[in-house]
Short mmCIF file of C-alpha atoms and ligand atoms in Angstrom, two decimals:
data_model
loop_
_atom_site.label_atom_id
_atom_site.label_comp_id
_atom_site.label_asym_id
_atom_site.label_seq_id
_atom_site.Cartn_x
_atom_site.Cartn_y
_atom_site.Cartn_z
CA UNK J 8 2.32 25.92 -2.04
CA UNK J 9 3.46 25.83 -5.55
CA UNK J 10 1.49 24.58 -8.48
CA UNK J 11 4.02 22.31 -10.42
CA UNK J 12 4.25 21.72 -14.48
CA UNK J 13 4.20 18.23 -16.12
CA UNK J 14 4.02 19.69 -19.61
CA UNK J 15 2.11 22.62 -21.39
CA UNK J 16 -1.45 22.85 -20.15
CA UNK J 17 -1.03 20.19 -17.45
CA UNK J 18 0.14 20.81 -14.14
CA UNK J 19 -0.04 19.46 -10.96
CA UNK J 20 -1.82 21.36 -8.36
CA UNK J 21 -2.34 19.42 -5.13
CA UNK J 22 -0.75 19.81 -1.92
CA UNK J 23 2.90 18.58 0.13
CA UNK J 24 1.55 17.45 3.32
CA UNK J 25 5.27 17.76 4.45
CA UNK J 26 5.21 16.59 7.91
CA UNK J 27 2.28 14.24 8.51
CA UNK J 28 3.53 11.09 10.36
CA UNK J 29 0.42 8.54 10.45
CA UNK J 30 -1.83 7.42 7.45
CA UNK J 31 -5.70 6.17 8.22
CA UNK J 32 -4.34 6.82 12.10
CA UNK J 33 -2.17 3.17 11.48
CA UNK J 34 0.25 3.56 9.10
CA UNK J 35 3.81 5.39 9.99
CA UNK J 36 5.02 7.84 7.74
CA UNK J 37 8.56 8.77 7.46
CA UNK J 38 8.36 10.96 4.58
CA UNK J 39 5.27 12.82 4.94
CA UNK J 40 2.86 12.64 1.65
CA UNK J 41 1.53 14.58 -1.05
CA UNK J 42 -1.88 14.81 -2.86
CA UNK J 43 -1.30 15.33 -6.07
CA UNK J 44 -3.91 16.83 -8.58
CA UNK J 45 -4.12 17.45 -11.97
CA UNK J 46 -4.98 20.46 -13.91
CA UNK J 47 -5.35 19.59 -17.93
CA UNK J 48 -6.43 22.72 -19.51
CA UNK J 49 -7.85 22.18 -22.77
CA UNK J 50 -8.23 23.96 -25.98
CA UNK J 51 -12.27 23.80 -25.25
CA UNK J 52 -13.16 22.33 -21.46
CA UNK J 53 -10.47 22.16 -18.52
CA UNK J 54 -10.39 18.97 -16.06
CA UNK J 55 -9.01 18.87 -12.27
CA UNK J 56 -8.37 14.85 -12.12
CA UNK J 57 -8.60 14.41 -8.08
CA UNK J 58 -8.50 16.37 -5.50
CA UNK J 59 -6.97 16.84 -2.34
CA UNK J 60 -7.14 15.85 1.20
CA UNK J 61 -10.03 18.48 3.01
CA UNK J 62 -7.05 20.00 4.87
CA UNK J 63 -5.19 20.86 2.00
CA UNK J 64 -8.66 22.76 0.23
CA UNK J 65 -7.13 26.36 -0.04
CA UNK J 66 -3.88 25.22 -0.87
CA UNK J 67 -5.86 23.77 -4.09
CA UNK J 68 -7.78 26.38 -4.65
CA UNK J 69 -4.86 28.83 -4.20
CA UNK J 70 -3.33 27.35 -6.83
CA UNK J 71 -5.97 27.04 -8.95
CA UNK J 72 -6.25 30.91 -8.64
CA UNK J 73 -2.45 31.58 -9.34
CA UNK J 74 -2.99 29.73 -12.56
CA UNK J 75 -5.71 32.48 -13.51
CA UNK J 76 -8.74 29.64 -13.91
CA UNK J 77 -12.26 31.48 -13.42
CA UNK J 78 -14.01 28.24 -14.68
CA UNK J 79 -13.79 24.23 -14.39
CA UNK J 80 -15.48 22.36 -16.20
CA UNK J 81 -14.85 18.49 -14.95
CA UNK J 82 -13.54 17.40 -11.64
CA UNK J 83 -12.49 13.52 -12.91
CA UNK J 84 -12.88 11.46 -9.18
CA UNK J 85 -10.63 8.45 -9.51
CA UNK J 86 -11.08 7.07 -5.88
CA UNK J 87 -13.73 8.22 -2.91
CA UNK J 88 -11.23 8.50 -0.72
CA UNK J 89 -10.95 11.49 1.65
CA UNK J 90 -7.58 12.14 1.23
CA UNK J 91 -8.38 12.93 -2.43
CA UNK J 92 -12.44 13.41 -2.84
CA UNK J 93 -12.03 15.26 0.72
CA UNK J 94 -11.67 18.94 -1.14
CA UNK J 95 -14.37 18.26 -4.02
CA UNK J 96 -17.23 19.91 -1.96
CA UNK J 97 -15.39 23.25 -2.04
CA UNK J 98 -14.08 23.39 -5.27
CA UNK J 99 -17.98 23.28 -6.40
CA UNK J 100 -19.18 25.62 -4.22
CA UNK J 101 -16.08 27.55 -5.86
CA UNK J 102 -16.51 26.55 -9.50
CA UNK J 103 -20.44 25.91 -9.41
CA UNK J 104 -20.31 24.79 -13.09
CA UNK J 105 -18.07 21.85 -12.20
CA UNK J 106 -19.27 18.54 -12.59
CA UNK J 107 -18.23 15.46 -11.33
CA UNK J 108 -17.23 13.13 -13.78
CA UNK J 109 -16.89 9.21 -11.92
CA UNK J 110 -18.50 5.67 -12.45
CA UNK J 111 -21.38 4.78 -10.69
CA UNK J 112 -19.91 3.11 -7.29
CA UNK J 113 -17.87 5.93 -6.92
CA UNK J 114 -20.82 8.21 -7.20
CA UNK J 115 -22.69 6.67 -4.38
CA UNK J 116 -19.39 6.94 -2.18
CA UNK J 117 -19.11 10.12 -2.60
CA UNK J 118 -22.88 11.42 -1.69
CA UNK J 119 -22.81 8.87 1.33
CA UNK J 120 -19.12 10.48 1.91
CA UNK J 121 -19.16 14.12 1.06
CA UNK J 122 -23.21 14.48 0.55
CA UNK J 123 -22.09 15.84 -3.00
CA UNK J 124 -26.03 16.21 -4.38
CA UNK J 125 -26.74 13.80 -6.99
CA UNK J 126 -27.25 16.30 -10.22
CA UNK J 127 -23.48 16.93 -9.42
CA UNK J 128 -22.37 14.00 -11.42
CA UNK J 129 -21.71 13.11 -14.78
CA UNK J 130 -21.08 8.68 -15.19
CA UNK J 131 -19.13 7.76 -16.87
CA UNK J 132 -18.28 3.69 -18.11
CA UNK J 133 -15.47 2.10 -18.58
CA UNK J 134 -12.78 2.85 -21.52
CA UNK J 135 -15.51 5.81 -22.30
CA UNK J 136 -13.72 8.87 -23.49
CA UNK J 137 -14.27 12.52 -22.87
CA UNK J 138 -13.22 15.11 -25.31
CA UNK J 139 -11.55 18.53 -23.41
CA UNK J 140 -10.80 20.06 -27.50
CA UNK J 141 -7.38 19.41 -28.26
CA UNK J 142 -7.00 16.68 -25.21
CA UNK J 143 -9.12 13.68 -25.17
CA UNK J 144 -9.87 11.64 -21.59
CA UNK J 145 -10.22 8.00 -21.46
CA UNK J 146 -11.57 5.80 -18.30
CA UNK J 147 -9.80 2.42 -17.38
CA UNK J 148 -11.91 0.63 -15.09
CA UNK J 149 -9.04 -0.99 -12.54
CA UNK J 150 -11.01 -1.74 -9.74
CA UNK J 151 -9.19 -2.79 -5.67
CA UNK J 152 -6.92 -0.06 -6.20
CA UNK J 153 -7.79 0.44 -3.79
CA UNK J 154 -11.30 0.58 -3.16
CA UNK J 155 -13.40 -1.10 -5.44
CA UNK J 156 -14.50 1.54 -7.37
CA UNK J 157 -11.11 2.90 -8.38
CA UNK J 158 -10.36 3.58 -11.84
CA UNK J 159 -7.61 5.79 -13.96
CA UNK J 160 -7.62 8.15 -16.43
CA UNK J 161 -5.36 8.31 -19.73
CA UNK J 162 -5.33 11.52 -21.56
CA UNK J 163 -4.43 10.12 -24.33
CA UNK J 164 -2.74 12.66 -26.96
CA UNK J 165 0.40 13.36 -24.13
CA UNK J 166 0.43 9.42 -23.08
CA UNK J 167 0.11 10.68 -19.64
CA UNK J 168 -1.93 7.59 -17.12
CA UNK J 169 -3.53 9.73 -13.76
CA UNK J 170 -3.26 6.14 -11.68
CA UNK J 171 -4.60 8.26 -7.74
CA UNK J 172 -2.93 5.26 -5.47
CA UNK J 173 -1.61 2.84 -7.60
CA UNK J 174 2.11 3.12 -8.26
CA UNK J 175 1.71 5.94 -5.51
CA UNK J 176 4.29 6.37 -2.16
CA UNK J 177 4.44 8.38 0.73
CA UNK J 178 7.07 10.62 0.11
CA UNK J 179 7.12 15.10 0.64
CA UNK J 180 9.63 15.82 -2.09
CA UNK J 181 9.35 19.05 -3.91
CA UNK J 182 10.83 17.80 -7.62
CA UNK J 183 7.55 16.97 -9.34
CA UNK J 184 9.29 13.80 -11.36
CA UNK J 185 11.32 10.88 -9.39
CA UNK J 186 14.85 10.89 -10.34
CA UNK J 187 16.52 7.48 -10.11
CA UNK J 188 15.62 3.71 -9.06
CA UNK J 189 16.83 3.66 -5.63
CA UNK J 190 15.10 7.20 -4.75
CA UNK J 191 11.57 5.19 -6.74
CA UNK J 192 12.01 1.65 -4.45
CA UNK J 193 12.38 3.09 -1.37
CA UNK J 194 9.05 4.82 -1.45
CA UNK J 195 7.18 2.37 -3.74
CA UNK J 196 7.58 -0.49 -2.14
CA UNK J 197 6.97 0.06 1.39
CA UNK J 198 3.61 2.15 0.15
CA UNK J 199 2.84 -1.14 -2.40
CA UNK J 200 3.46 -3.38 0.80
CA UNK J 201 1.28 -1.02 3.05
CA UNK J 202 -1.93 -0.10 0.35
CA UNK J 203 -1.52 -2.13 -2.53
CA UNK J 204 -0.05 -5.99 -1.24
CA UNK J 205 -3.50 -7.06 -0.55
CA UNK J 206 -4.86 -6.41 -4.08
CA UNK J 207 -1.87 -7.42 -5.81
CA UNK J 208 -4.11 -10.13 -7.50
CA UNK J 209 -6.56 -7.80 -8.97
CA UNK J 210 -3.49 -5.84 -9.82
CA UNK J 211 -2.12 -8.76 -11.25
CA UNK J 212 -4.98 -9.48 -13.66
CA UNK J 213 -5.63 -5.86 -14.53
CA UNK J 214 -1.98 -4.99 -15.59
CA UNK J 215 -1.84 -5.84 -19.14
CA UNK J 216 -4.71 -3.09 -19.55
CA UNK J 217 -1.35 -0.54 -18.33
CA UNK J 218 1.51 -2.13 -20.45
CA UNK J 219 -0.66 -2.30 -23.44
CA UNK J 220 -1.30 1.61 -23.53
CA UNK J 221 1.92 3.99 -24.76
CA UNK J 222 2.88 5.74 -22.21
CA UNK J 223 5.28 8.96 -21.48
CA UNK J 224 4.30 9.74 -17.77
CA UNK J 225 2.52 7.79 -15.23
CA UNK J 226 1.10 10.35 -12.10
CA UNK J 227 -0.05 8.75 -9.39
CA UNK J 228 -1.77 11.34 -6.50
CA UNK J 229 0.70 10.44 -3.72
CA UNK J 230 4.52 10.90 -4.45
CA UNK J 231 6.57 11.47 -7.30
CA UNK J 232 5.80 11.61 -10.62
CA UNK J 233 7.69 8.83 -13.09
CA UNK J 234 8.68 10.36 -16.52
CA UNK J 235 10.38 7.06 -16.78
CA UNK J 236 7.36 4.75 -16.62
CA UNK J 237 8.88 1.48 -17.23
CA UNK J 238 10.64 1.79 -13.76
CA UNK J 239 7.81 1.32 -11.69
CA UNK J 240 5.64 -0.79 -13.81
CA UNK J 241 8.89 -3.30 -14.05
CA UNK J 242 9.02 -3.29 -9.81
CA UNK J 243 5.60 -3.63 -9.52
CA UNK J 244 5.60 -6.75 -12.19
CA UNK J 245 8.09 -7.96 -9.82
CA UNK J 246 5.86 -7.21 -6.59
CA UNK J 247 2.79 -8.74 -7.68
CA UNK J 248 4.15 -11.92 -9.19
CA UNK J 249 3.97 -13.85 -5.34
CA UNK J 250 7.37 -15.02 -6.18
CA UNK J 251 9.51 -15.75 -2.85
CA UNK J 252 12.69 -15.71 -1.46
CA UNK J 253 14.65 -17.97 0.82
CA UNK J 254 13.47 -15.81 3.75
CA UNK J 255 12.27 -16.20 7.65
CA UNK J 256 10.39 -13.42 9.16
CA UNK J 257 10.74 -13.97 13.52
CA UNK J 258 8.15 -11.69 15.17
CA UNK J 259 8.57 -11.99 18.85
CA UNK J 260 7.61 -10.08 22.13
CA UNK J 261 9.67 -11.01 25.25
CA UNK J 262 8.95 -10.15 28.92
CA UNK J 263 11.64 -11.60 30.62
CA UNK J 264 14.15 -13.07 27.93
CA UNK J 265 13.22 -16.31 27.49
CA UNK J 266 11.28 -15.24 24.40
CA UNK J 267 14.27 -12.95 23.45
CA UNK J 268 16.53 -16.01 24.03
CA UNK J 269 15.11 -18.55 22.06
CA UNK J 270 15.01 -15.70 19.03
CA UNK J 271 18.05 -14.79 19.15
CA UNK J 272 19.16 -18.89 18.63
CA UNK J 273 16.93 -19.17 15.49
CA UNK J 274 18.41 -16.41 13.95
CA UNK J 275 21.45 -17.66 14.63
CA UNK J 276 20.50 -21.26 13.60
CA UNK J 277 18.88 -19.64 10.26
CA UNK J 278 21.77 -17.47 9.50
CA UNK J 279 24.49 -20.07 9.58
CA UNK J 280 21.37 -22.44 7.50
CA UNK J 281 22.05 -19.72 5.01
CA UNK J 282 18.33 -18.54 5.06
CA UNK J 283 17.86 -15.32 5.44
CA UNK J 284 16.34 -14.09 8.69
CA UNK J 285 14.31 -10.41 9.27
CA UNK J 286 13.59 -10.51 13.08
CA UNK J 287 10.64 -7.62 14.41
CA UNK J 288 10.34 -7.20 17.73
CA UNK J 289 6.65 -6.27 18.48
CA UNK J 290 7.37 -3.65 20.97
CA UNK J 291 9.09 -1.49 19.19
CA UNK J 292 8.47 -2.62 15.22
CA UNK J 293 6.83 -0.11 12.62
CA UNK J 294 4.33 -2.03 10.95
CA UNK J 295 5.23 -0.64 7.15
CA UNK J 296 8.74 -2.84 7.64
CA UNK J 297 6.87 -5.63 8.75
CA UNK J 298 3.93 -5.22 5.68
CA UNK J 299 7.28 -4.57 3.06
CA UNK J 300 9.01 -7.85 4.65
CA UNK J 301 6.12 -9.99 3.83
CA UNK J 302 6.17 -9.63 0.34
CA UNK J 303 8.35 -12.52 -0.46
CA UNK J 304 8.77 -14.22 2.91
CA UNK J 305 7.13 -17.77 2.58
CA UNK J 306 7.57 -18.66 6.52
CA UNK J 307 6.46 -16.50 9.19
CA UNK J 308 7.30 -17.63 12.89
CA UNK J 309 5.33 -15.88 15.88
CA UNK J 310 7.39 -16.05 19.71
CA UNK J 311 5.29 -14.92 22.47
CA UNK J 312 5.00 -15.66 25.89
CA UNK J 313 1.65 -15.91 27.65
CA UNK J 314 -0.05 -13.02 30.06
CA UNK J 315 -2.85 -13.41 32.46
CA UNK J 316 -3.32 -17.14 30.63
CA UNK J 317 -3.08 -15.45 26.94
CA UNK J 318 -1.07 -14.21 24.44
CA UNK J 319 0.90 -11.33 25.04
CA UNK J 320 -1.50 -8.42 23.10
CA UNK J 321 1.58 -7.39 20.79
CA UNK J 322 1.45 -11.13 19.11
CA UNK J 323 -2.33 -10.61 18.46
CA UNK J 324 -1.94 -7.39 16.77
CA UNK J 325 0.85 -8.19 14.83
CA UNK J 326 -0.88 -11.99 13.80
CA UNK J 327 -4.54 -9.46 12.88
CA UNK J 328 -2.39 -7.30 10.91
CA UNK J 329 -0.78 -9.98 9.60
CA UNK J 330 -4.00 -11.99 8.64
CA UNK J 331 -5.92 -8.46 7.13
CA UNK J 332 -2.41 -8.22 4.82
CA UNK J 333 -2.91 -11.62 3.11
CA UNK J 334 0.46 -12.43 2.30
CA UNK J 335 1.72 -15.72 0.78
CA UNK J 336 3.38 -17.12 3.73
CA UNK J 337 3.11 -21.02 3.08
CA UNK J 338 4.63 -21.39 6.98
CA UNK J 339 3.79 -20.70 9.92
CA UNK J 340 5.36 -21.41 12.91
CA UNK J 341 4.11 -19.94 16.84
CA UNK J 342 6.69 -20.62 19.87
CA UNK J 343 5.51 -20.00 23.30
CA UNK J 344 6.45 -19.18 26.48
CA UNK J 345 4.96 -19.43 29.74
CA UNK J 346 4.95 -20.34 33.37
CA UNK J 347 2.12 -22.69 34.46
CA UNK J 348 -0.29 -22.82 31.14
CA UNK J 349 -1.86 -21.06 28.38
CA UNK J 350 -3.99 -21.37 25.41
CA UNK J 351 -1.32 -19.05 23.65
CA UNK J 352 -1.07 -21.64 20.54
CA UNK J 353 -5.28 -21.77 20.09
CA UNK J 354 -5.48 -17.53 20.21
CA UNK J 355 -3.14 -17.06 17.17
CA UNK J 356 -3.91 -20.02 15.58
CA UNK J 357 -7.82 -18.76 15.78
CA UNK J 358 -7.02 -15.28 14.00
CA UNK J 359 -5.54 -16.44 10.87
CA UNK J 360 -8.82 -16.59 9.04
CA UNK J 361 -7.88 -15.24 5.65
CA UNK J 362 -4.86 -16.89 5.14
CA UNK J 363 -4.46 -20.90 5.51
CA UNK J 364 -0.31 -21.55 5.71
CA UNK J 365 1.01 -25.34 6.83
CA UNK J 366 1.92 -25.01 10.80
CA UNK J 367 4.87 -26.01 11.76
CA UNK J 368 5.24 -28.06 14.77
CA UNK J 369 4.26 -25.25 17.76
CA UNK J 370 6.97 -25.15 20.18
CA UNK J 371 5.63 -24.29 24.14
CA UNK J 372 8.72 -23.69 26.64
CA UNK J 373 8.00 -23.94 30.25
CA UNK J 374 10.14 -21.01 31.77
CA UNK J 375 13.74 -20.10 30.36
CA UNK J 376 15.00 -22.45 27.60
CA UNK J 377 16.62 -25.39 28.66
CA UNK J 378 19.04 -27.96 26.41
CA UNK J 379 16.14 -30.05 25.32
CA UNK J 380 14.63 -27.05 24.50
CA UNK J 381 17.60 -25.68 21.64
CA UNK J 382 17.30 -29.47 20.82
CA UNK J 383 13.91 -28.91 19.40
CA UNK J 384 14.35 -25.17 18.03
CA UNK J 385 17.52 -26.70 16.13
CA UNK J 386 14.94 -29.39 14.79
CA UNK J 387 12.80 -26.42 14.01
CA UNK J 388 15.17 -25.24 11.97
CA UNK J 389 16.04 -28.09 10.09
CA UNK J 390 12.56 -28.68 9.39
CA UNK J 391 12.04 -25.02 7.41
CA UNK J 392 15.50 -26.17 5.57
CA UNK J 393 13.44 -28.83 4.14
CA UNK J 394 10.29 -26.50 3.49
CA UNK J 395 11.97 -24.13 1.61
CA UNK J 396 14.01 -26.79 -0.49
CA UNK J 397 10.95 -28.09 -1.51
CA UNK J 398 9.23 -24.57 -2.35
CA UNK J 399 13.10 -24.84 -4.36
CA UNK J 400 14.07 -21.74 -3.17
CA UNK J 401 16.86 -23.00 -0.86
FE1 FEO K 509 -4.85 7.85 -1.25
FE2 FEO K 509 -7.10 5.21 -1.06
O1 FEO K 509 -6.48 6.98 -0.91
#
């Protein structure tokens, strides 16, 4: 692995975890990851801000060798989280001055995590500052981001904001710093939809304590590293500000077609409505589209058919995930299918606990769709016409 330079006396010295395919055994990743650390040697104390996933430990280390340091004197823990706390254990029993330098809920996550022993830890409190000689530390307190003892690190003389998740993405990409927009979206946003959505308000009323501080880099501990800052701070104002788009999501599982059927007419109804329709069939769908789809999308429509007197498993997991993601959907709308009865509508309804959206009239077809049947779904249609006009963003 190579240990890779922001600027003189900081480098980056995590790991590429090149080809890992699933986050927290749930999330698909098409890009791999990285777990980025932070060497900032000063002219009197050196800092290692994060760490790395517990896999990854002699990848750190090995780099903290190649860069010839014998001593550390602070390990800054932004986040508890394995995939960056996971390596802290050895790099004390390797650097057995080392302390760790957190706030207090962090602290307690990490003996209950990593049983680091408690005279391990220095506290620190928020917007305290911590002098390394020439560089100078400072704590931001930015809790749900995305535990709730998350906070980030300035060091303040470079403008340089250590941010561990937040503005992160899921990319394995050997150039330290991202190099345009498009390569910065695709990454960011599907890791903002997947990590971040659910605290966007948090985010939201924590942000001004990022625009207000001058910045040069921003280096998050997953993904690239933005030299241009105002890239991803302008997306993410855009991502957190709930604002929505003239959009239909149509999640659907078919068994037999009829489901299939009567999706494939709303899209069509929707399309030549001029609203703009992201179908996801459940079978096959990767749930980080889905999560990045939501974003904006005020009405959400559910098509199942029923099993064994249920709902076809695929339309509870995707209505759970759906629920745990909190999105803004003011709509929702659940179509059923079945053959001689089913408590379909009353299951999906029931698991949307954490969000309350308007329902839209629930549509039950008995068997494959019939005339009456388009009849209604055009109705349907006409209906979210009407919604989104007066959301007035038809
Ligand atoms: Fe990358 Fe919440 O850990």
């Amino acid at each position: 692995m190579a240990v890779r330079k922001l600027i003189d006396r900081v480098y980056e010295v995590g790991a590429i975890d090149w080809h890992r395919q699933l986050f927290d055994d749930l999330i698909p990743l098409h890009e791999g990851t990285s777990y980025n650390s932070y060497l900032v040697i000063g002219t009197d104390k050196i800092a290692l801000i994060d760490a790395v996933d517990p896999k990854f430990k002699d990848t750190l280390l090995e780099n903290l060798v190649s860069l010839n340091v014998k001593n550390i004197d602070y390990i800054i823990c932004n986040h508890a989280e394995q995939d960056h706390s996971g390596a802290i254990p050895y790099i004390l029993n390797n650097y057995p001055n080392a302390k760790v330098v957190t706030n207090q809920k962090c602290k307690q996550l990490l003996m209950d995590l990593l049983l680091i022993p408690e005279n391990k830890f220095i506290i620190i409190e928020d917007r305290q500052t911590l002098s390394l000689g020439n560089f100078t530390l400072e704590f931001i307190f930015f809790p749900w981001v995305h535990w709730p003892e998350t906070f980030l690190t300035y060091l303040k003389e470079e403008r340089i904001l250590f941010t561990c998740d937040l503005f992160g993405s899921h990319v394995a990409n050997s150039d330290l710093f991202a190099k345009d927009t498009l390569e910065i979206y695709n990454g960011a946003i599907r890791y903002f939809a997947e990590i971040m959505y659910p605290f966007r308000k948090n985010i939201n009323a924590n942000f001004n304590k990022i625009t207000e501080l001058p910045l040069n880099i921003i280096a998050p501990s997953h993904g690239p590293v933005y030299n241009k800052p105002e890239i991803i701070l302008s997306l993410y104002k855009d991502w957190i500000s709930e604002k929505l788009s003239n959009k239909v999501i149509i999640a659907y599982v078919s068994m037999h077609g009829s489901i299939e059927k009567i999706s494939n007419f709303l899209i069509k109804e929707l399309t030549e409505s001029f609203i703009k329709v992201i179908p996801f069939n459940l079978t096959y769908v990767d749930i980080g589209y889905l999560a990045t789809e939501l974003i904006d999308t005020p009405t959400f429509i559910l098509a199942a058919p029923a099993v064994l007197n249920g709902v076809h498993p695929y339309a509870i997991y995707a209505s759970y995930l759906v629920n745990l993601l909190r999105p803004e959907i003011k709509y929702l709308g659940i179509i059923g299918s079945y053959g001689w009865g089913s408590k379909l509508i009353e299951q999906i309804q029931s698991i949307f606990t954490n969000i309350k959206p308007e329902l839209l009239p629930n549509i039950m077809i008995k068997g494959y769709p019939k005339e009456n049947d388009f009849e209604k779904l055009k109705e349907f249609v006409s209906l979210i016409k009407e919604k989104h006009k007066n959301l007035g963003i038809y």
